[in-house]
PDB file of C-alpha atoms and ligand atoms in Angstrom:
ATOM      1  CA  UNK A   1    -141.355  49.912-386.438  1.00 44.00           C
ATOM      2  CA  UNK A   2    -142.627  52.792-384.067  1.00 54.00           C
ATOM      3  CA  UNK A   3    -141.368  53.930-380.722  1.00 64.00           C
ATOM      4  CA  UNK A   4    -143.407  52.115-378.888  1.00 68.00           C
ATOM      5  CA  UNK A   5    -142.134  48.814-379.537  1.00 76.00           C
ATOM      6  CA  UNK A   6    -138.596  49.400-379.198  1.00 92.00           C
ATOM      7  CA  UNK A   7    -137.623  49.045-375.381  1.00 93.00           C
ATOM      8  CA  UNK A   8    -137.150  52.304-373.173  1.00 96.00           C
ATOM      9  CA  UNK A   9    -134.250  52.328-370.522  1.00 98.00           C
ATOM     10  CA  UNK A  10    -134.331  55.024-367.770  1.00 98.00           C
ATOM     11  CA  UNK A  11    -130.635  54.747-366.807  1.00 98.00           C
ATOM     12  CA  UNK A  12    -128.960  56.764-363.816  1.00 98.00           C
ATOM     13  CA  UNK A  13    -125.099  57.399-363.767  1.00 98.00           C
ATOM     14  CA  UNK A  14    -124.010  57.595-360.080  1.00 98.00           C
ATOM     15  CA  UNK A  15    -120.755  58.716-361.053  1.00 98.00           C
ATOM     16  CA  UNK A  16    -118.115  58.502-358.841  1.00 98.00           C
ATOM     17  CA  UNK A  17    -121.110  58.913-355.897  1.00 98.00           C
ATOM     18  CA  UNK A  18    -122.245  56.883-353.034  1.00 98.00           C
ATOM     19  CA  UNK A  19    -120.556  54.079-350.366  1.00 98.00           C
ATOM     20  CA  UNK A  20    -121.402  50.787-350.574  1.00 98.00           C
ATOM     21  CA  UNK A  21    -123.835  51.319-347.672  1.00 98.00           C
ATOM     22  CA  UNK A  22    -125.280  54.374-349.095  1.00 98.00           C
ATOM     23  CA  UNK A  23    -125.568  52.639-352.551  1.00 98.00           C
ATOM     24  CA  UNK A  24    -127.580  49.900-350.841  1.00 98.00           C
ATOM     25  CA  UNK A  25    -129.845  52.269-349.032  1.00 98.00           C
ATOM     26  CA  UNK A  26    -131.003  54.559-352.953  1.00 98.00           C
ATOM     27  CA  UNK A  27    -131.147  51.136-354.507  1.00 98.00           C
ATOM     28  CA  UNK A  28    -133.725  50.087-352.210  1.00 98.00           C
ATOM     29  CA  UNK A  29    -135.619  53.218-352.343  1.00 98.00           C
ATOM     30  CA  UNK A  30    -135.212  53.675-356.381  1.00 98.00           C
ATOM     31  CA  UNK A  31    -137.258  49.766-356.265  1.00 98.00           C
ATOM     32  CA  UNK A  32    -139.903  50.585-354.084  1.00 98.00           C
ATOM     33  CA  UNK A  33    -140.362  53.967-356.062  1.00 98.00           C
ATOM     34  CA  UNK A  34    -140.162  52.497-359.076  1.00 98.00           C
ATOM     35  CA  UNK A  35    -142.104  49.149-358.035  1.00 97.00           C
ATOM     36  CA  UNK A  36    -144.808  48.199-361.342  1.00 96.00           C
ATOM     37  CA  UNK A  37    -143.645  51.131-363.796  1.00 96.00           C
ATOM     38  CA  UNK A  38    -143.116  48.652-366.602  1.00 93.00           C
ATOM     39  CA  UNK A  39    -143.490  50.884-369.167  1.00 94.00           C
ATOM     40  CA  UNK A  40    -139.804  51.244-369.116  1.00 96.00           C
ATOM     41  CA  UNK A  41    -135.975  49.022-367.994  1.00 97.00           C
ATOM     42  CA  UNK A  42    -134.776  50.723-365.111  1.00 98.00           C
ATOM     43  CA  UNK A  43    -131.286  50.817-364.653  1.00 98.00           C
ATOM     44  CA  UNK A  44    -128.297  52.060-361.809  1.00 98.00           C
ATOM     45  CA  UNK A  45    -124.933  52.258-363.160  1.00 99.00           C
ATOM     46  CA  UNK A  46    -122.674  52.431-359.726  1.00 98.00           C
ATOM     47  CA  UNK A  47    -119.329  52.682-359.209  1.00 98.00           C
ATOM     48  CA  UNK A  48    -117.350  49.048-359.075  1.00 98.00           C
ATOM     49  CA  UNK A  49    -117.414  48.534-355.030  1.00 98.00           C
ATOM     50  CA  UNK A  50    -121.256  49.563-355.096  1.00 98.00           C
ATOM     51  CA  UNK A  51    -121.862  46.960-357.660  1.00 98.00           C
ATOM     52  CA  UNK A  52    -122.286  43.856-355.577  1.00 98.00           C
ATOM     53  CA  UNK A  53    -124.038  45.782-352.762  1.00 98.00           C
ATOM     54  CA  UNK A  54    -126.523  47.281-355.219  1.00 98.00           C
ATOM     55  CA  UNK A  55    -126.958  44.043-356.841  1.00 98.00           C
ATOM     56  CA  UNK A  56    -127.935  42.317-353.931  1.00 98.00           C
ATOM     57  CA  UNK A  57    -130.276  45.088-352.813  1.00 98.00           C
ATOM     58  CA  UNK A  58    -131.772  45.325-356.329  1.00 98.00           C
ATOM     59  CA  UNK A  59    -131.837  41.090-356.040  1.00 98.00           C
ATOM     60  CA  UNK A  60    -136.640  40.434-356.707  1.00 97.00           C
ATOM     61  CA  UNK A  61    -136.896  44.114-358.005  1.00 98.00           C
ATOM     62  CA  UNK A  62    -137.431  45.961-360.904  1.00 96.00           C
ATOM     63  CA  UNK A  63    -133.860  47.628-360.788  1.00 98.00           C
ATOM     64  CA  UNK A  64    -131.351  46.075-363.415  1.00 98.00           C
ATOM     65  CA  UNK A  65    -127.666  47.480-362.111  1.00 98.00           C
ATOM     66  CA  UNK A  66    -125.096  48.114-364.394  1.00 98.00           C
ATOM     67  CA  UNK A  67    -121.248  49.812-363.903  1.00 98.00           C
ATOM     68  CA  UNK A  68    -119.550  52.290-365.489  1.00 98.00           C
ATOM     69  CA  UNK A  69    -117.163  51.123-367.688  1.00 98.00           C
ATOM     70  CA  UNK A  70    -114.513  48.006-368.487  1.00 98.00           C
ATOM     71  CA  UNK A  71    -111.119  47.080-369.543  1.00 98.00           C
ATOM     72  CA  UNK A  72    -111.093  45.076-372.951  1.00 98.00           C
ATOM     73  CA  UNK A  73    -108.182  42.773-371.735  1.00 98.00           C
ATOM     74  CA  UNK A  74    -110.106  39.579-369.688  1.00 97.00           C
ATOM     75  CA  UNK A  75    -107.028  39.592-366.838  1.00 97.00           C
ATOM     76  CA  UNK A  76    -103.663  40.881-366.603  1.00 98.00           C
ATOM     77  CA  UNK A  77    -101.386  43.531-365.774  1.00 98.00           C
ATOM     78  CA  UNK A  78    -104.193  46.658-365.674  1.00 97.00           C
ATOM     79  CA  UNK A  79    -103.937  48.057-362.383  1.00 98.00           C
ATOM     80  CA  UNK A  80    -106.883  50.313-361.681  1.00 96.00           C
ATOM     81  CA  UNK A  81    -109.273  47.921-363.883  1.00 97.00           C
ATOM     82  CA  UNK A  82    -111.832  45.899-364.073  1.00 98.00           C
ATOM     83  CA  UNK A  83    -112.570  43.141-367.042  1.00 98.00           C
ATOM     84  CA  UNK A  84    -116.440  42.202-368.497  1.00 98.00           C
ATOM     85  CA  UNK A  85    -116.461  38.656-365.866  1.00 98.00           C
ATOM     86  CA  UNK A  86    -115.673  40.650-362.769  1.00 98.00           C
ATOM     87  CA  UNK A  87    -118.307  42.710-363.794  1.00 98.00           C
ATOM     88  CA  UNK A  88    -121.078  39.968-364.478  1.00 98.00           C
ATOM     89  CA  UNK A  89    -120.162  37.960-361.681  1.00 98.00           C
ATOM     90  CA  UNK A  90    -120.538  41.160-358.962  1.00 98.00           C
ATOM     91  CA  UNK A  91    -124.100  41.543-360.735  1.00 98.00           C
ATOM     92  CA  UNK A  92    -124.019  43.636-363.384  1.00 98.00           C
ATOM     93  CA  UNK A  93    -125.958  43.321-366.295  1.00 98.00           C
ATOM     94  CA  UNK A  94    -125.009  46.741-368.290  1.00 98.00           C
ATOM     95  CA  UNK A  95    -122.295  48.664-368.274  1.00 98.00           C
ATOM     96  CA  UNK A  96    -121.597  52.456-369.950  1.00 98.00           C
ATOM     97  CA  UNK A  97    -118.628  52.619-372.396  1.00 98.00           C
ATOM     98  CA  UNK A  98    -117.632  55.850-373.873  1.00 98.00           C
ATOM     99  CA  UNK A  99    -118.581  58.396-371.203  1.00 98.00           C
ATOM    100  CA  UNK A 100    -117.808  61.688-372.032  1.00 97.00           C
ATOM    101  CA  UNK A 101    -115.755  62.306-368.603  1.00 97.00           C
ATOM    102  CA  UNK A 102    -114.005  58.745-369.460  1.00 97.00           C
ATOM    103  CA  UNK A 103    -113.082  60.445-373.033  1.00 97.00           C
ATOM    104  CA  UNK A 104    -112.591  64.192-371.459  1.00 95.00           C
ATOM    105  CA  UNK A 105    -110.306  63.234-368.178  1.00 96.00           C
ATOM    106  CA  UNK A 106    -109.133  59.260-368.918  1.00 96.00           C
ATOM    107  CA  UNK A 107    -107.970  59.527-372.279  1.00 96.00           C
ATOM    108  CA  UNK A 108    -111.066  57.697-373.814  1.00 97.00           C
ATOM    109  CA  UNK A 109    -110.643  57.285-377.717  1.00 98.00           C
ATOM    110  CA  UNK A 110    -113.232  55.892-380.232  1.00 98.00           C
ATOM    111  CA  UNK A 111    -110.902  52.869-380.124  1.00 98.00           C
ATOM    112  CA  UNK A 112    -110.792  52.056-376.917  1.00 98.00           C
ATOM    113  CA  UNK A 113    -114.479  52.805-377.011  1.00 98.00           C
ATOM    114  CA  UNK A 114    -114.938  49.810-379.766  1.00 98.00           C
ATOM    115  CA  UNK A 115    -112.056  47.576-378.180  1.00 98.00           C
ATOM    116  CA  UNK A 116    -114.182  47.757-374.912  1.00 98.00           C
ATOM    117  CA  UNK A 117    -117.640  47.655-376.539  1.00 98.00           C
ATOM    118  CA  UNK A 118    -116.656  44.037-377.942  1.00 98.00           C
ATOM    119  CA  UNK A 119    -115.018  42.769-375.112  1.00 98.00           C
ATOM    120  CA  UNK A 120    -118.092  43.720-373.290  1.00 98.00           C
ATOM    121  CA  UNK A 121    -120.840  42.271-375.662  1.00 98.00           C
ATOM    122  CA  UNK A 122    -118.511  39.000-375.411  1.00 98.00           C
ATOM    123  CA  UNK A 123    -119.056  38.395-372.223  1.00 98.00           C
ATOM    124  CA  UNK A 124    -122.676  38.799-372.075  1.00 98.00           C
ATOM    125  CA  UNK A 125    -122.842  42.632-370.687  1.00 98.00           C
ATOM    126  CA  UNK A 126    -125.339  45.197-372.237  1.00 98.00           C
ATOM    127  CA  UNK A 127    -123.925  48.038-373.201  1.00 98.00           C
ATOM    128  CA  UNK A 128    -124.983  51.593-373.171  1.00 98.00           C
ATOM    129  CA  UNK A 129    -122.427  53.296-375.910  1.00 98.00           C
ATOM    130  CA  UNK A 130    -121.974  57.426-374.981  1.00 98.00           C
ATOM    131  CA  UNK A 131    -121.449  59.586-377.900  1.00 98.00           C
ATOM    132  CA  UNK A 132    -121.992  63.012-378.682  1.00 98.00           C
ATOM    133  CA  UNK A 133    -120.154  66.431-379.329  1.00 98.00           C
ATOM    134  CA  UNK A 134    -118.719  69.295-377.474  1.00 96.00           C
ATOM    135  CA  UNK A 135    -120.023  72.410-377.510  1.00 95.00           C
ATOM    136  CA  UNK A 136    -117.536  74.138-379.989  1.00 95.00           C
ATOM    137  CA  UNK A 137    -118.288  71.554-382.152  1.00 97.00           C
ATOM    138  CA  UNK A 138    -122.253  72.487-382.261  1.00 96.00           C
ATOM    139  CA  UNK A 139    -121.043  76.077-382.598  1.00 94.00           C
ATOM    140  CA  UNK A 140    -119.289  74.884-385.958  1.00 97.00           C
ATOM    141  CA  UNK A 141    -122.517  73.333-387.286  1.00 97.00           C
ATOM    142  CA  UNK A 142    -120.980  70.024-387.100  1.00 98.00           C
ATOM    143  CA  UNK A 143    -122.591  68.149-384.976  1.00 98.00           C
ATOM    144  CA  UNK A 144    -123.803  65.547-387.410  1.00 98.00           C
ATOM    145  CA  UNK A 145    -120.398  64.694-388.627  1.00 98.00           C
ATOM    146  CA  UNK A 146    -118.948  64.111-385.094  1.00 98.00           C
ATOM    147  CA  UNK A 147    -121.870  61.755-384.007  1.00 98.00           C
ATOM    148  CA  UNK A 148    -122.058  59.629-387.719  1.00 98.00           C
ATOM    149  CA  UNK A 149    -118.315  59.032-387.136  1.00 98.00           C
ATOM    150  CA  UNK A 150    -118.573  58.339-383.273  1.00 98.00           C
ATOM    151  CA  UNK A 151    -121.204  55.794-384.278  1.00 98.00           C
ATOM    152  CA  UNK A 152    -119.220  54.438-387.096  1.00 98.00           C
ATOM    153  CA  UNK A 153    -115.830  54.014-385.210  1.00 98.00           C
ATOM    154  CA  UNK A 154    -117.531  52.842-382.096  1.00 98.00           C
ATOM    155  CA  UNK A 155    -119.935  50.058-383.453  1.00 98.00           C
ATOM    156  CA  UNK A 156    -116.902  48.849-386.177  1.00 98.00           C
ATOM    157  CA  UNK A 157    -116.957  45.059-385.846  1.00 98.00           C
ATOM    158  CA  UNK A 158    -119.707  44.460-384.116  1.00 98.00           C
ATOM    159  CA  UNK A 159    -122.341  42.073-385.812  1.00 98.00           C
ATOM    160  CA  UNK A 160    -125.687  42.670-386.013  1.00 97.00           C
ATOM    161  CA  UNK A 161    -126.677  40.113-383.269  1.00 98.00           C
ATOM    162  CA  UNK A 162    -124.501  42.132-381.033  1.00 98.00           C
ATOM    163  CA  UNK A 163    -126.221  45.198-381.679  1.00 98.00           C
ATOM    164  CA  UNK A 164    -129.210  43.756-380.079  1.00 97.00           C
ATOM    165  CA  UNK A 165    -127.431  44.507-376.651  1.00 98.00           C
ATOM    166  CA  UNK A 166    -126.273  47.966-377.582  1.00 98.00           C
ATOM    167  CA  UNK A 167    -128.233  50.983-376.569  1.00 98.00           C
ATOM    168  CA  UNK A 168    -126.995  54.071-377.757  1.00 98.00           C
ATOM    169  CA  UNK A 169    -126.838  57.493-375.449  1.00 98.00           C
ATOM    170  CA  UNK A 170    -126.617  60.585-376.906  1.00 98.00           C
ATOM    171  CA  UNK A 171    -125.230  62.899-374.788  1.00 97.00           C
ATOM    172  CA  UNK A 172    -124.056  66.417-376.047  1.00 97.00           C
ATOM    173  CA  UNK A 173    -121.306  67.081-373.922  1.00 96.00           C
ATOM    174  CA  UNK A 174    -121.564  70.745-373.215  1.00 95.00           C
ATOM    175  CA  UNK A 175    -125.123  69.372-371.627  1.00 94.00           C
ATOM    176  CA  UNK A 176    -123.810  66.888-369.035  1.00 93.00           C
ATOM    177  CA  UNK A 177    -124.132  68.329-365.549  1.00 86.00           C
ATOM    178  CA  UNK A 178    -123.862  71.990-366.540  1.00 89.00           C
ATOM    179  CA  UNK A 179    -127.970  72.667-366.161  1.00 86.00           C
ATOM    180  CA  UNK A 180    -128.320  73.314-369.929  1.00 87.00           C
ATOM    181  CA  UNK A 181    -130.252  70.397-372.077  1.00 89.00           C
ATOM    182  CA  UNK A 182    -130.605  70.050-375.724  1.00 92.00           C
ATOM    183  CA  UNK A 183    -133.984  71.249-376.466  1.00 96.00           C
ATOM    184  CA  UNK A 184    -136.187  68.560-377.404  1.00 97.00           C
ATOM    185  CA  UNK A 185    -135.957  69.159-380.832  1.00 97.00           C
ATOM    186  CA  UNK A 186    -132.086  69.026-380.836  1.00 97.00           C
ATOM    187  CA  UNK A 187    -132.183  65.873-378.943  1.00 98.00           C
ATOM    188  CA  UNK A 188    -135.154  64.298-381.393  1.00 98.00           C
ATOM    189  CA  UNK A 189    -132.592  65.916-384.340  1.00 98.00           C
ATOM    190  CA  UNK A 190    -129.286  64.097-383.684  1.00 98.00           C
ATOM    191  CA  UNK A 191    -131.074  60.754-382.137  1.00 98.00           C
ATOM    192  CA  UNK A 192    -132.635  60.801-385.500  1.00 98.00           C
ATOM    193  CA  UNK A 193    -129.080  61.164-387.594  1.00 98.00           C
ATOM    194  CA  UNK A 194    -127.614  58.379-385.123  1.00 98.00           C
ATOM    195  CA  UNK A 195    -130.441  55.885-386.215  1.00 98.00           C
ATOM    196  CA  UNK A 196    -130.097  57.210-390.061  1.00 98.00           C
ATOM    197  CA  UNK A 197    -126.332  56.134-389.297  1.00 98.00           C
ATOM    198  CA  UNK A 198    -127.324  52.775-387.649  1.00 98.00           C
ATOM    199  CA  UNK A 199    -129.804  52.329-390.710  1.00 98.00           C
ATOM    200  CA  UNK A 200    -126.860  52.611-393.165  1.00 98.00           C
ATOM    201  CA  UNK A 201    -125.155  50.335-391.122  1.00 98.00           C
ATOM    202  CA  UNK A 202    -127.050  47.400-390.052  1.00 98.00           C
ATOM    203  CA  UNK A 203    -130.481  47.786-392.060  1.00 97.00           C
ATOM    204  CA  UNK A 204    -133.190  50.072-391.233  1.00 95.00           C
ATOM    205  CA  UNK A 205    -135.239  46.883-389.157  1.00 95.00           C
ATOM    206  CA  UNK A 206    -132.034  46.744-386.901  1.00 96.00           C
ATOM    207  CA  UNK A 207    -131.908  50.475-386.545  1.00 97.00           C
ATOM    208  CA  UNK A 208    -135.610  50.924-385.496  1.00 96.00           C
ATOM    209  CA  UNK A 209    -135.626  48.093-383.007  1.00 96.00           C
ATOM    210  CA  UNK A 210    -132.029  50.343-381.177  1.00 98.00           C
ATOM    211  CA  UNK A 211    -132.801  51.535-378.111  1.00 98.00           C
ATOM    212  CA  UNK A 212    -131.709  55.669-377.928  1.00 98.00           C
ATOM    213  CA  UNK A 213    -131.090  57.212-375.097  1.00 98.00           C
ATOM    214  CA  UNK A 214    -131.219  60.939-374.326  1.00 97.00           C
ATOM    215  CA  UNK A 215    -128.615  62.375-371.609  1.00 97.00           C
ATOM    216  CA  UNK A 216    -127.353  65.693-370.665  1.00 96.00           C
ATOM    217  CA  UNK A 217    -129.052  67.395-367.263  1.00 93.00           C
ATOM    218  CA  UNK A 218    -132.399  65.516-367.954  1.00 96.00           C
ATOM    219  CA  UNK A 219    -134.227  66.010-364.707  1.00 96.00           C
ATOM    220  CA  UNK A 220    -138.114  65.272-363.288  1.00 95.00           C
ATOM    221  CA  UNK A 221    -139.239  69.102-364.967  1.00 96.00           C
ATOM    222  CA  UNK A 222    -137.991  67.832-368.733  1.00 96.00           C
ATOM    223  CA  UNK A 223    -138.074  64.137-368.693  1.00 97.00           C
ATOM    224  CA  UNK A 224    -141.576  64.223-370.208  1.00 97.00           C
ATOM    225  CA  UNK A 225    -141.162  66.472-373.029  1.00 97.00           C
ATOM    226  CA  UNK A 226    -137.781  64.976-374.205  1.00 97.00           C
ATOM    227  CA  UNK A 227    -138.827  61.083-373.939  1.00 97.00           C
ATOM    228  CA  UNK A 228    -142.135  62.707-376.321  1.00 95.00           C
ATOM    229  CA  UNK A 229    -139.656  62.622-378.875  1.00 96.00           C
ATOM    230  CA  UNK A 230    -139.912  60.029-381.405  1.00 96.00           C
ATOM    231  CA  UNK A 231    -136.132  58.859-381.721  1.00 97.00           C
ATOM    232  CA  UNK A 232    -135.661  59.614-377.811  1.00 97.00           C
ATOM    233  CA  UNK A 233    -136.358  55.748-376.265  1.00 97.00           C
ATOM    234  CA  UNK A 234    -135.119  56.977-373.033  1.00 97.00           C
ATOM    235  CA  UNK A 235    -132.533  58.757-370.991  1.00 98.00           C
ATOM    236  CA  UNK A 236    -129.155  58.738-369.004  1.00 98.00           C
ATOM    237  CA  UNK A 237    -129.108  60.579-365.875  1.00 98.00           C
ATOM    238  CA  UNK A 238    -126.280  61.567-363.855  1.00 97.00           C
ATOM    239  CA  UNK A 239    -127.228  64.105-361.458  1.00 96.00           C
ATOM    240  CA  UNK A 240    -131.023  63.563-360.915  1.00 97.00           C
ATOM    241  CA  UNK A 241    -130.321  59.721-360.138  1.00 98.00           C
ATOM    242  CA  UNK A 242    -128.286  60.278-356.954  1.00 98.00           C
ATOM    243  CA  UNK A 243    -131.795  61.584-355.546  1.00 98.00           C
ATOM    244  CA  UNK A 244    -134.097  58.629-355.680  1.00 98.00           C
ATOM    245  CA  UNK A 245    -137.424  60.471-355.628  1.00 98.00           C
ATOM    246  CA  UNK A 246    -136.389  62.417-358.471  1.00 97.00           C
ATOM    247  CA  UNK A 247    -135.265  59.384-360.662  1.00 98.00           C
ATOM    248  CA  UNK A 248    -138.503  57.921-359.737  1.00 98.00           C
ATOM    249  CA  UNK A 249    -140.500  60.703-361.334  1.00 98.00           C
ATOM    250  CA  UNK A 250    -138.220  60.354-364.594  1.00 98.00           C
ATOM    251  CA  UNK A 251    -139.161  56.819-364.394  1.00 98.00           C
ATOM    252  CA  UNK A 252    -142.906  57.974-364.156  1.00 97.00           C
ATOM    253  CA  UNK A 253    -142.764  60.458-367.249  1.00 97.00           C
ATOM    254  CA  UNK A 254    -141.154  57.211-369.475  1.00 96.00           C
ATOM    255  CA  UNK A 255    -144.495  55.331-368.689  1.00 93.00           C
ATOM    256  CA  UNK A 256    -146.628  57.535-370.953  1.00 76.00           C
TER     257      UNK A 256
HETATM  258  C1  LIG B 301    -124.395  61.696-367.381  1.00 74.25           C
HETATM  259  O1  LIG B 301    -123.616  61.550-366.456  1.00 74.25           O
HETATM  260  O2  LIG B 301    -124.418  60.863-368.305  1.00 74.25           O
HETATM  261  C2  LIG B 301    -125.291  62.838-367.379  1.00 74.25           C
HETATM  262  C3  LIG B 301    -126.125  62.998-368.372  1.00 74.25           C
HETATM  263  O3  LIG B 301    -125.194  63.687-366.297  1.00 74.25           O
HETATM  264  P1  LIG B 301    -126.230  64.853-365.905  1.00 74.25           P
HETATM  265  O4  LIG B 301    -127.613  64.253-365.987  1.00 74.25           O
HETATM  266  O5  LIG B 301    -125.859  65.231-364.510  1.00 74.25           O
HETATM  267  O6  LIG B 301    -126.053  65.956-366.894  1.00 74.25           O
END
């Protein structure tokens, strides 16, 4: 199986960005800029009070919304959280687990990564699964190592069917909203070891079919050359999605 049949997501991160109103207002303008470029699933991920706003906006369009992350308990004592049906139910279809910020600031292991990942699947959200390593880890040459296990630890469990609603992101970390991206051959390199990794897992048919995402300060002047790649099915964007026009032209370079 090629690239071109597995499905491409352009997904933006807002982050912790954007009021409701404001979220209503770049959701409408992402759709119209976005209107007919089917040559890729476009996708907001918005913080939780944006969610049913941007749902609503998004409501006849080609804009899929999606939030930011979920607690693997369905109800309960969790102040601060939010469970996979409150999710669904304020519109979201995806939601990102394993965020580098979520692991860096929130205390995000890769077990609360896979507790979160099933609870999420469960309920009927996509989920796009953040790995990737830090920069003194690239420094040590072992990159590979840190993303195999991340993959391992994160997709433990979860059955083959599931998979099928798992997109991966590989986001080095010393990449995200610092300016500097993985070249396009070190994002083709690692998306390649993640998919060796899913291969070993799952079966190579299961790995070629997995959607890979590449994030880390992709923007409208690299978009094209890093979605080129073979292994990279599409991207994660945090900064360049606050700015609709911008995502748009991200959108544009996945058409290709
Ligand atoms: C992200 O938030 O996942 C991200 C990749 O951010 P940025 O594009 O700003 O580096």
């Amino acid at each position: 199986m090629k690239k071109e049949v597995r499905k491409v997501v352009i997904a933006g991160n807002w982050k912790m960005n954007m009021t409701p109103s404001e979220a209503a207002k770049a959701v409408k303008e992402t759709a119209e800029l976005t209107a007919g470029k089917n040559g890729c699933d476009v996708v907001l991920c918005v913080p939780f009070v944006d969610i049913a706003v941007a749902a609503e906006a998004a409501k006849g369009t080609n804009v899929k919304i999606g939030a930011q992350n979920v607690h693997f308990e369905a109800k309960g004592a969790y102040t601060g959280e939010c469970s996979a049906s409150m999710l669904l139910e304020a519109g979201a279809e995806y939601v990102i687990i394993g965020h580098s910020e979520r692991r860096q600031y929130f205390g995000e292991t890769d077990e609360t990564v896979n507790k979160r990942t099933k609870a999420a699947l469960a309920a009927g959200l996509k989920v796009i699964l953040c790995l990737g390593e830090v920069l003194e880890e690239r420094q040590a040459g072992i990159t590979a190592e840190i993303v195999s296990m991340q993959t391992k630890l994160d997709l433990a469990g979860i059955s083959a069917e599931d998979l099928k609603n798992v997109i991966i992101a590989y986001e080095p970390v010393w990449a995200i909203g610092t300016g500097l991206t993985a070249t396009p051959d070190q994002a083709e390199e690692v998306c390649a070891i993640i998919r060796n990794v899913v291969c070993g897992l799952y079966g190579c048919e299961a790995a070629e079919a997995l959607t890979i995402q590449y994030g880390g300060s992709m923007n409208d002047g690299n978009a094209a050359e890093l979605l080129s790649k073979v292994n990279v099915d599409g991207g994660l964007i945090g900064g360049a999605s606050l700015v609709p026009a911008k995502f748009a032209k991200i959108v544009d370079a996945a058409q290709a």
